[in-house]
Tab-separated table of C-alpha atoms in Angstrom:
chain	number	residue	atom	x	y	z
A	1	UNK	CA	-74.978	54.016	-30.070
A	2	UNK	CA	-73.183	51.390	-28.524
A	3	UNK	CA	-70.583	48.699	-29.486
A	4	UNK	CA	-69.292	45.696	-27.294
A	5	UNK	CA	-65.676	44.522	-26.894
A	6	UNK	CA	-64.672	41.943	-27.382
A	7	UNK	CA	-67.315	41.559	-29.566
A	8	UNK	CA	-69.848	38.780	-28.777
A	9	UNK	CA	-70.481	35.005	-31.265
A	10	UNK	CA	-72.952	34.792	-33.439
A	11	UNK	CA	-75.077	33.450	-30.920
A	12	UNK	CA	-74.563	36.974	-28.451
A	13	UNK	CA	-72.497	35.252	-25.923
A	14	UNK	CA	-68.410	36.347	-24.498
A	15	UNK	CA	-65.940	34.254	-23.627
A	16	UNK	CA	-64.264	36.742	-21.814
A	17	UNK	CA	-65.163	37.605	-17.957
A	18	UNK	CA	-64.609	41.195	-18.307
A	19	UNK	CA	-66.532	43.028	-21.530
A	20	UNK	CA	-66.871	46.594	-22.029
A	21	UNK	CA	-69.812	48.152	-23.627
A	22	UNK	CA	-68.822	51.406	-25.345
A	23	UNK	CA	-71.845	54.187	-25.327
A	24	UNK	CA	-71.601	57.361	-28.028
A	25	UNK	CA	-73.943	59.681	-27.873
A	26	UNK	CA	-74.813	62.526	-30.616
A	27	UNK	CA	-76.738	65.424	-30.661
A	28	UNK	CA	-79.233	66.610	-33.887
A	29	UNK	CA	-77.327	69.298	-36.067
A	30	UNK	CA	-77.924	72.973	-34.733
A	31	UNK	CA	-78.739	71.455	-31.330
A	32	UNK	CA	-76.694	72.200	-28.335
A	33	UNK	CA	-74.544	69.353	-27.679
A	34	UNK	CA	-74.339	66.532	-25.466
A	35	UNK	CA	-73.803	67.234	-21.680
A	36	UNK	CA	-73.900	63.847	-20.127
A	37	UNK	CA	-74.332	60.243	-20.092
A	38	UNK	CA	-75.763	58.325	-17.398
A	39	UNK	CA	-75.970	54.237	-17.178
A	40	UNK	CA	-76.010	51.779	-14.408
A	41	UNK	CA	-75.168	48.052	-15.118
A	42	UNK	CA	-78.218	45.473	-14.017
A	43	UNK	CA	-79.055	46.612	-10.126
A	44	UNK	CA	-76.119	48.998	-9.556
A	45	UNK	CA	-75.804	52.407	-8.989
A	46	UNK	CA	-76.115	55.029	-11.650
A	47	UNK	CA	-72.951	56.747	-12.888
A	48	UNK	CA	-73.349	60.014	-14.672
A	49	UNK	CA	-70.086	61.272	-16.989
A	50	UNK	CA	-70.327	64.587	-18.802
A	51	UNK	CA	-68.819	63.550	-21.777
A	52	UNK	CA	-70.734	62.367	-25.175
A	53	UNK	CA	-68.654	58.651	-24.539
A	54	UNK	CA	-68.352	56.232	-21.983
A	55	UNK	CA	-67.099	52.851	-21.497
A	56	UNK	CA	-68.775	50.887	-19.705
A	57	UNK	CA	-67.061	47.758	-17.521
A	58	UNK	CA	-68.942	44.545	-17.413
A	59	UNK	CA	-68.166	41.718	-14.996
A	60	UNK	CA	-71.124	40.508	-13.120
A	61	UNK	CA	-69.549	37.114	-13.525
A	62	UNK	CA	-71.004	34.492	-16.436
A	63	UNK	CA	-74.873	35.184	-17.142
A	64	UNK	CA	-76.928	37.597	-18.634
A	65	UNK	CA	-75.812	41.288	-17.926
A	66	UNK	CA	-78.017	44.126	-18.768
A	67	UNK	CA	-76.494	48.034	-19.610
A	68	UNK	CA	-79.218	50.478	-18.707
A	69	UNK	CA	-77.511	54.059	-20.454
A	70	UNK	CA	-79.302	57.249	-21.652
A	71	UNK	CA	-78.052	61.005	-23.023
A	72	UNK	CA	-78.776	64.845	-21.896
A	73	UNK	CA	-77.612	67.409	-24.253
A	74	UNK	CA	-76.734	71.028	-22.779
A	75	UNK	CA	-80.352	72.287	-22.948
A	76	UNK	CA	-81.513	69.687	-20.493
A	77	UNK	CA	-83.024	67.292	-23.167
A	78	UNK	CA	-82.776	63.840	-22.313
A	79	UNK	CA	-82.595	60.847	-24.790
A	80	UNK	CA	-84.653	57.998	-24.299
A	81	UNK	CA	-83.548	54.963	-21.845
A	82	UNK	CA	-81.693	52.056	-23.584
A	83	UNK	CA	-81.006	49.007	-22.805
A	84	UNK	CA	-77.442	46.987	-23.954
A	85	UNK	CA	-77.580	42.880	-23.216
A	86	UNK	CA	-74.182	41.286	-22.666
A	87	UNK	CA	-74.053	37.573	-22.026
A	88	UNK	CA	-70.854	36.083	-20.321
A	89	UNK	CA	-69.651	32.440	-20.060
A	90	UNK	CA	-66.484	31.552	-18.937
A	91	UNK	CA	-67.215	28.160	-17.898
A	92	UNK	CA	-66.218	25.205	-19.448
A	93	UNK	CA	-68.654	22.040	-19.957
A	94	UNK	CA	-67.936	18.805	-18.115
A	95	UNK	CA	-68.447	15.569	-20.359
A	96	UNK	CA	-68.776	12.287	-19.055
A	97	UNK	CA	-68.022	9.179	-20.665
A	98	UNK	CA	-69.580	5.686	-19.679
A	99	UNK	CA	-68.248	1.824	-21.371
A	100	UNK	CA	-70.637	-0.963	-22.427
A	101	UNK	CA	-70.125	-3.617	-21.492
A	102	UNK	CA	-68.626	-2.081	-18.306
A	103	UNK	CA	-64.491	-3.452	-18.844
A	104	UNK	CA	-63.289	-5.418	-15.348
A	105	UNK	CA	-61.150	-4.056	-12.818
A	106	UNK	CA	-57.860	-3.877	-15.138
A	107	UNK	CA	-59.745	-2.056	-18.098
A	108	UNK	CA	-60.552	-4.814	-20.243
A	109	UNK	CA	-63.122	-5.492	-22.359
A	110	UNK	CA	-63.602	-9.143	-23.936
A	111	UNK	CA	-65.672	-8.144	-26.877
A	112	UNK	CA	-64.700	-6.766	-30.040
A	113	UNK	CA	-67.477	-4.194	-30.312
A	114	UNK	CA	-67.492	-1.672	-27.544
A	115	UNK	CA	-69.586	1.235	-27.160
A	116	UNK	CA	-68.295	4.713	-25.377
A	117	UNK	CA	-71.633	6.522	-24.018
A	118	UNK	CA	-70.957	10.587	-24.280
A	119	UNK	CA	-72.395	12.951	-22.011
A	120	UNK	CA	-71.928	16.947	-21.771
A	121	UNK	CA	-73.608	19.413	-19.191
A	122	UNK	CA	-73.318	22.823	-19.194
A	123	UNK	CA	-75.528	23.800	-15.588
A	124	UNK	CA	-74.047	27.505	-15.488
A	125	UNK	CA	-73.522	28.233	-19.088
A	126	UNK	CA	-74.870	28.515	-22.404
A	127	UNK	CA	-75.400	24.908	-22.763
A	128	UNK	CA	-73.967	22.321	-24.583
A	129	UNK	CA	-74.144	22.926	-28.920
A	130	UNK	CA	-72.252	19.621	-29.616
A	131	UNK	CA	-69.965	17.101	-29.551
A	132	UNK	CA	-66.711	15.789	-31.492
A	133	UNK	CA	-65.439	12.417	-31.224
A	134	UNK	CA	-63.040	10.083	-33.303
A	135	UNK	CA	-62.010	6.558	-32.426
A	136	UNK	CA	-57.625	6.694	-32.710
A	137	UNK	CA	-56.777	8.243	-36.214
A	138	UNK	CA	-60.043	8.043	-37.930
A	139	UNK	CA	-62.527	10.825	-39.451
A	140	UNK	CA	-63.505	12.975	-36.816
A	141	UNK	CA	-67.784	13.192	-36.092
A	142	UNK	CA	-69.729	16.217	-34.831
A	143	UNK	CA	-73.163	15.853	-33.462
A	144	UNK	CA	-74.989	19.028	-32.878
A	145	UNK	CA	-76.525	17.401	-29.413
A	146	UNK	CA	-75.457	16.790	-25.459
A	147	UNK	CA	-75.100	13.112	-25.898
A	148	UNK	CA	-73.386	10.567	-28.266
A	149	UNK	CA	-72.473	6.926	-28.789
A	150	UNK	CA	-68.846	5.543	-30.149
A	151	UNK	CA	-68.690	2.462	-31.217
A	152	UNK	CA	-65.255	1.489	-31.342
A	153	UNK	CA	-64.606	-2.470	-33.312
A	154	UNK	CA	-61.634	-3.520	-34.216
A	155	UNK	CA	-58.873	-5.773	-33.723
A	156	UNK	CA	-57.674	-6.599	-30.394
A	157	UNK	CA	-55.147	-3.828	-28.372
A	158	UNK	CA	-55.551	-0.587	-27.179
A	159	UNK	CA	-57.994	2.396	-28.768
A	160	UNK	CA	-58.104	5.478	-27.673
A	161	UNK	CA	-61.528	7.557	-28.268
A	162	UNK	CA	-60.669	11.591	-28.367
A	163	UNK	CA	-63.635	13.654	-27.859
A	164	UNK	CA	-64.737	17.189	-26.885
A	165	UNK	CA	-67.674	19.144	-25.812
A	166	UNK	CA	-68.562	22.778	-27.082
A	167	UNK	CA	-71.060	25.148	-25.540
A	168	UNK	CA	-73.006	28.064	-27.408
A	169	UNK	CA	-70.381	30.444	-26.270
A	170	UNK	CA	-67.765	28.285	-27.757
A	171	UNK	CA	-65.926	27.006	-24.483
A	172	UNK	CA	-64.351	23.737	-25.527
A	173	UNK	CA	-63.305	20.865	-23.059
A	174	UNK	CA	-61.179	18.108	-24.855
A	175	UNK	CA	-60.657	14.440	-23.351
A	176	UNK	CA	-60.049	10.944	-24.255
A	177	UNK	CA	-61.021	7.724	-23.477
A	178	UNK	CA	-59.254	4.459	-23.787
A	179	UNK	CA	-60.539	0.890	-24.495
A	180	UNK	CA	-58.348	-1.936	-24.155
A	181	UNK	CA	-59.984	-5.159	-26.017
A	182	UNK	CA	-58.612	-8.378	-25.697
A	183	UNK	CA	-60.866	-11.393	-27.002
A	184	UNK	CA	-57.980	-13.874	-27.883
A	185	UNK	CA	-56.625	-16.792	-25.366
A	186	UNK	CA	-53.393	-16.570	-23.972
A	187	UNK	CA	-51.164	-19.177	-24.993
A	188	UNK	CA	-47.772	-20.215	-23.482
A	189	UNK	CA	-45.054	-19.884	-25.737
A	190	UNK	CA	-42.005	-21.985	-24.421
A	191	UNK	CA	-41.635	-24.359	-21.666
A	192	UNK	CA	-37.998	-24.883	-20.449
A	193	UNK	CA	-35.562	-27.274	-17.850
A	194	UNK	CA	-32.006	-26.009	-17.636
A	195	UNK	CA	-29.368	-27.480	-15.423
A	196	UNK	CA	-27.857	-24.299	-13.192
A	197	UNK	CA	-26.642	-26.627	-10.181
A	198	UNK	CA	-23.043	-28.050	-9.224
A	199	UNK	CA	-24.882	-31.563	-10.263
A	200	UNK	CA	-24.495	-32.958	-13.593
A	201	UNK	CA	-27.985	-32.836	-15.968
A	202	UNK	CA	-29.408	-35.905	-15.282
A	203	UNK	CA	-31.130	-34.993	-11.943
A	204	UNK	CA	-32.655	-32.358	-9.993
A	205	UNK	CA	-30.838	-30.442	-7.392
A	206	UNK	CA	-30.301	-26.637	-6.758
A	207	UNK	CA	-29.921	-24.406	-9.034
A	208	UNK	CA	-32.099	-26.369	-11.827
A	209	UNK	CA	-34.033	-24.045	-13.288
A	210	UNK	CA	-37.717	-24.433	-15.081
A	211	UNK	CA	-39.040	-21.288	-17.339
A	212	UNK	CA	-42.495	-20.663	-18.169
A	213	UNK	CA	-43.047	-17.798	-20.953
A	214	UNK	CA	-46.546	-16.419	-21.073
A	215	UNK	CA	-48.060	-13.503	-23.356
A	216	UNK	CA	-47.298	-10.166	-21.625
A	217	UNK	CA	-50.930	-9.534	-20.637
A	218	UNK	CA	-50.862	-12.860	-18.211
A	219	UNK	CA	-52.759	-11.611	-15.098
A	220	UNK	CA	-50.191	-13.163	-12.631
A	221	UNK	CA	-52.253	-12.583	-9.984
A	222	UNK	CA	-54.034	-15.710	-11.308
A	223	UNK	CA	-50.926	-17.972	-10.630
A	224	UNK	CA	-50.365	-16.667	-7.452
A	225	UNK	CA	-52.938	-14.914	-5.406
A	226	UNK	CA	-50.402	-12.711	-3.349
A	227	UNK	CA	-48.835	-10.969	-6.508
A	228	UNK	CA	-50.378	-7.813	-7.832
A	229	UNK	CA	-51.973	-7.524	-11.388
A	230	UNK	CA	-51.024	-4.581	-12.451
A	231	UNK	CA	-47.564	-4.198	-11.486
A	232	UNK	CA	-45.346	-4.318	-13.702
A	233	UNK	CA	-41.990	-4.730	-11.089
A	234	UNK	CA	-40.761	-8.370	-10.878
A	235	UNK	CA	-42.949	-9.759	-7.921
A	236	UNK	CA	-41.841	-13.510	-6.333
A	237	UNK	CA	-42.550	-15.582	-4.010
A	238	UNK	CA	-40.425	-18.194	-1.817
A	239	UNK	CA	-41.705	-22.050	-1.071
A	240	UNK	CA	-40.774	-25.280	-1.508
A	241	UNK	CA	-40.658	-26.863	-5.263
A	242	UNK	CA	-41.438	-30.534	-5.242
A	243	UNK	CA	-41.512	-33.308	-7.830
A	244	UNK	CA	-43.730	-35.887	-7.243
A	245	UNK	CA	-43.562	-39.786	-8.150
A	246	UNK	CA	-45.437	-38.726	-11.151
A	247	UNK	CA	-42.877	-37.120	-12.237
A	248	UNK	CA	-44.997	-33.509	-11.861
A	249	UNK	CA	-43.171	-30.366	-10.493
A	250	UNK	CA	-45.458	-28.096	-8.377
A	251	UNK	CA	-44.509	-25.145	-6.289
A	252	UNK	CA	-46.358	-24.366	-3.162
A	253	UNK	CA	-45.350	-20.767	-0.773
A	254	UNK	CA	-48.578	-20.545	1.508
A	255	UNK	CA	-47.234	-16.991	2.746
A	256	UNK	CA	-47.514	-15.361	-0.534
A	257	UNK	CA	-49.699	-17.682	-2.752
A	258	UNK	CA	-52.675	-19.124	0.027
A	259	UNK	CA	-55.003	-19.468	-2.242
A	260	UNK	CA	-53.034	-21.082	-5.514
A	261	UNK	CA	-50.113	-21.654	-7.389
A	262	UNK	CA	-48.959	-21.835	-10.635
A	263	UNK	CA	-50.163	-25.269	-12.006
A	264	UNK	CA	-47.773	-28.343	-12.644
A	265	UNK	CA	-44.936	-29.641	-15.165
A	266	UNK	CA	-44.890	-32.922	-15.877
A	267	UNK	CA	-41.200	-33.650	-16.201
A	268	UNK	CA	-41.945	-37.179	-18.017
A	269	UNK	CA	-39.028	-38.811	-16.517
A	270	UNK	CA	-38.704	-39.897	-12.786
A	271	UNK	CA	-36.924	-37.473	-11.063
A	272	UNK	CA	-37.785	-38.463	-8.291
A	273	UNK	CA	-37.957	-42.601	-7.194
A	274	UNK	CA	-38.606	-44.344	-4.154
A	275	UNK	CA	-41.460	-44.020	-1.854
A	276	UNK	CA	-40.515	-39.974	-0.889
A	277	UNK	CA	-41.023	-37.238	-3.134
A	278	UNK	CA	-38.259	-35.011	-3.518
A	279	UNK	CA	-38.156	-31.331	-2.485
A	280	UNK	CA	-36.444	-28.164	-2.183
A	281	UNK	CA	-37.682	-26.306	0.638
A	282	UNK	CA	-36.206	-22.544	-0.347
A	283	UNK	CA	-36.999	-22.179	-3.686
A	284	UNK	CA	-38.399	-19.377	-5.674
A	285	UNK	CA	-40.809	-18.522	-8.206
A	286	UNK	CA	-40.315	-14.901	-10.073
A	287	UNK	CA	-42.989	-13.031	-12.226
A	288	UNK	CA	-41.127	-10.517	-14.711
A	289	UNK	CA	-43.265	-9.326	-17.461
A	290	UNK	CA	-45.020	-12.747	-18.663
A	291	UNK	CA	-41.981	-14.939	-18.070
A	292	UNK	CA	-42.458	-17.022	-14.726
A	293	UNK	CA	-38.884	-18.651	-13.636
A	294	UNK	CA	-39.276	-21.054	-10.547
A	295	UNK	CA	-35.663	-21.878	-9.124
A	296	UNK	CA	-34.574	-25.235	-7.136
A	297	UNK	CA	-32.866	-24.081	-3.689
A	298	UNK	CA	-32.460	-25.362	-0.197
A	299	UNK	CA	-32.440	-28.318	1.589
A	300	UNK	CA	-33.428	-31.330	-0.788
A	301	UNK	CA	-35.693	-33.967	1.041
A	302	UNK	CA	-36.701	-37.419	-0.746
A	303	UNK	CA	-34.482	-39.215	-3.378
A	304	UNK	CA	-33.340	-37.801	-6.399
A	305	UNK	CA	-33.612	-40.017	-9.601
A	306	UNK	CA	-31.269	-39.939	-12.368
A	307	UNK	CA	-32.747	-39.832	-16.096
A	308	UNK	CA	-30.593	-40.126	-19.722
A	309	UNK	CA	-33.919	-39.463	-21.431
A	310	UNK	CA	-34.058	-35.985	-22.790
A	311	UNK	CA	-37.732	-35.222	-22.491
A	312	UNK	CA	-40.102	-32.266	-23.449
A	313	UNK	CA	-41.854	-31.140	-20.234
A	314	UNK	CA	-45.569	-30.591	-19.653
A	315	UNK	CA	-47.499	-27.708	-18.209
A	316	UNK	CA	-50.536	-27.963	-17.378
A	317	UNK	CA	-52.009	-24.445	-15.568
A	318	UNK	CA	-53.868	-23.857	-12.349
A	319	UNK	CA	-57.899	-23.635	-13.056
A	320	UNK	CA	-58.376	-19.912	-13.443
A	321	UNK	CA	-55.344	-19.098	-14.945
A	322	UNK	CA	-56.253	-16.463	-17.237
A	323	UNK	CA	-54.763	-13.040	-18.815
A	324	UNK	CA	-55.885	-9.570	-17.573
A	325	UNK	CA	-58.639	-9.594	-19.828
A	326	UNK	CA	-60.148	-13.049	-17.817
A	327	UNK	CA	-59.327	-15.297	-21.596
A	328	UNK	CA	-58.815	-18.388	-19.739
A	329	UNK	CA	-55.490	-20.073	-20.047
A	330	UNK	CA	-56.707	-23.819	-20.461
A	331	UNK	CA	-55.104	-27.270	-21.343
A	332	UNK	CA	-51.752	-28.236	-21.285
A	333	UNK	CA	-48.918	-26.798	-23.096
A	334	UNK	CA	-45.338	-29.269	-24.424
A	335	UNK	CA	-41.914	-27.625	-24.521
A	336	UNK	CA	-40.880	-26.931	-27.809
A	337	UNK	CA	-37.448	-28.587	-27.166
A	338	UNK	CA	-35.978	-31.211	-25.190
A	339	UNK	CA	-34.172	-30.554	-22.051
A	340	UNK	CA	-33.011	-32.153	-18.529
A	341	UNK	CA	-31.886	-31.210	-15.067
């Protein structure tokens, strides 16, 4: 007789890499008792113990182990040969998971519908006897296959698909997958002029200030082609801010943004007059979390105008201005309030 320990699933198989198969052996009433057991696991040698029990090790590594064992009694009968299968897998299945549509570089998705394509392989085990999936805090699904498609739809943000693969010997692997959609526009909530120079508020000079506030998931790498989309430090940049005779602030810093800036403000009034535009060839432009700030400093070239008119500025964005997503970020946006250098 034989028993095996830890005992095996329903479906024969051990989890664990080291099973012992326990042999007892029993003579026929009256007869003379048992001398000896012999067995030998798959290939290996024979091993002979003259006792009516023996335990067996296992540990062949995962597969299919085979426990050849037979019984003499004291009179020299032998039993018949046996044979005792143990099946070991200690291996966990891999599972794969693929997005369509395929999100861009940041991990966006601009659709509302995605699909998560599920994928489990089990090469050296027992195989793969299904997989569990839920999309963030909904009913959990079990399909009794190697493959399965999530559909996740909802509103826009961040899901999270949790999933896990079982194999027949019950070796679970658990993972998650997370889709960020985003299928709205970014819009620009507030554009502002504040006096911060030793000049009074009717003209530009340093230390003006203009604010741009964007959604948080602004790619700023698409106002400035040197700063880095998924940081989320303050990143800036140092140029020259100039207002043009019509009355539009740009900001241009070749060494950091070559390839484009942020777009213009149209600051309504004339700012700057005469024949020479007026500039400030040390300014700055800071990035910090969706709020773009672009500071008046240095030497000011050209002739500074002098306005009483309380305005509402203008912005109009560079083309390709988008969020991380690629929503583009089109036509112009009006302060909400009035304000002046």
């Amino acid at each position: 007789m034989t028993s095996v320990s830890p005992a095996p699933n329903g479906a024969g198989f051990n989890r664990a890499g080291t099973v012992t198969v326990n042999l007892v052996a029993v003579d026929n009433t009256g007869g003379s008792g048992v001398a000896s057991i012999t067995y030998h696991v798959d290939s290996l040698t024979p091993v002979t113990v003259n006792a009516a029990t023996a335990a067996v090790t296992v540990s062949g590594g995962d597969g299919t182990h085979t426990v050849f064992y037979s019984a003499t009694d004291v009179a020299g009968n032998p039993s018949d040969s046996h044979t005792q299968t143990v099946k070991i897998d200690t291996t966990y299945p891999v599972v794969g998971a693929s997005i369509s549509p395929t999100p861009n570089s940041l991990g966006y998705n601009r659709t509302s519908s995605v699909t998560v394509n599920l994928s489990a392989t089990d090469v050296r085990g027992s195989g793969v006897a299904s997989i569990s999936y839920k999309v963030d805090n909904g009913t959990p699904s079990t399909v009794n296959a190697a493959t399965a498609a999530v559909n996740v739809s909802g509103a826009d943000g961040t899901h999270t698909v949790s999933y896990s693969a079982t194999d027949v010997a019950g070796n679970v692997t658990s993972q998650s997958q997370t889709i960020n959609i985003d299928t709205m526009a970014p819009t620009v909530s507030s554009v502002t002029m504040a006096n911060g120079g030793p000049q009074n508020s009717k003209e530009a000079d340093a230390g003006d200030t203009l604010t741009i506030v964007f959604p948080p998931d602004m790619d700023p790498r698409t106002l400035c082609s040197g700063w880095d989309s998924s940081s989320a430090s303050a990143q800036s940049a140092r140029g020259t801010a100039s207002i043009g005779l019509d009355h539009k602030l740009t900001f241009a810093s070749p060494a950091t943004c070559s390839a484009w800036s942020f777009g213009s403000v149209d600051l309504v009034s004339a700012y700057a007059t005469g024949q020479t535009p007026l500039s400030f060839d040390l300014s700055t432009m800071t990035w910090t979390s969706g709020t773009l700030v672009i500071t008046l400093q240095g030497n000011r070239s050209g002739t500074a105008g002098s306005t009483s008119n309380k305005v509402n500025p203008v912005y109009t964005p560079v083309s390709g201005a988008a969020d991380k997503a690629g929503n583009p970020l089109s036509g112009s946006f009006t302060g909400g309030m009035t304000s002046r250098f």
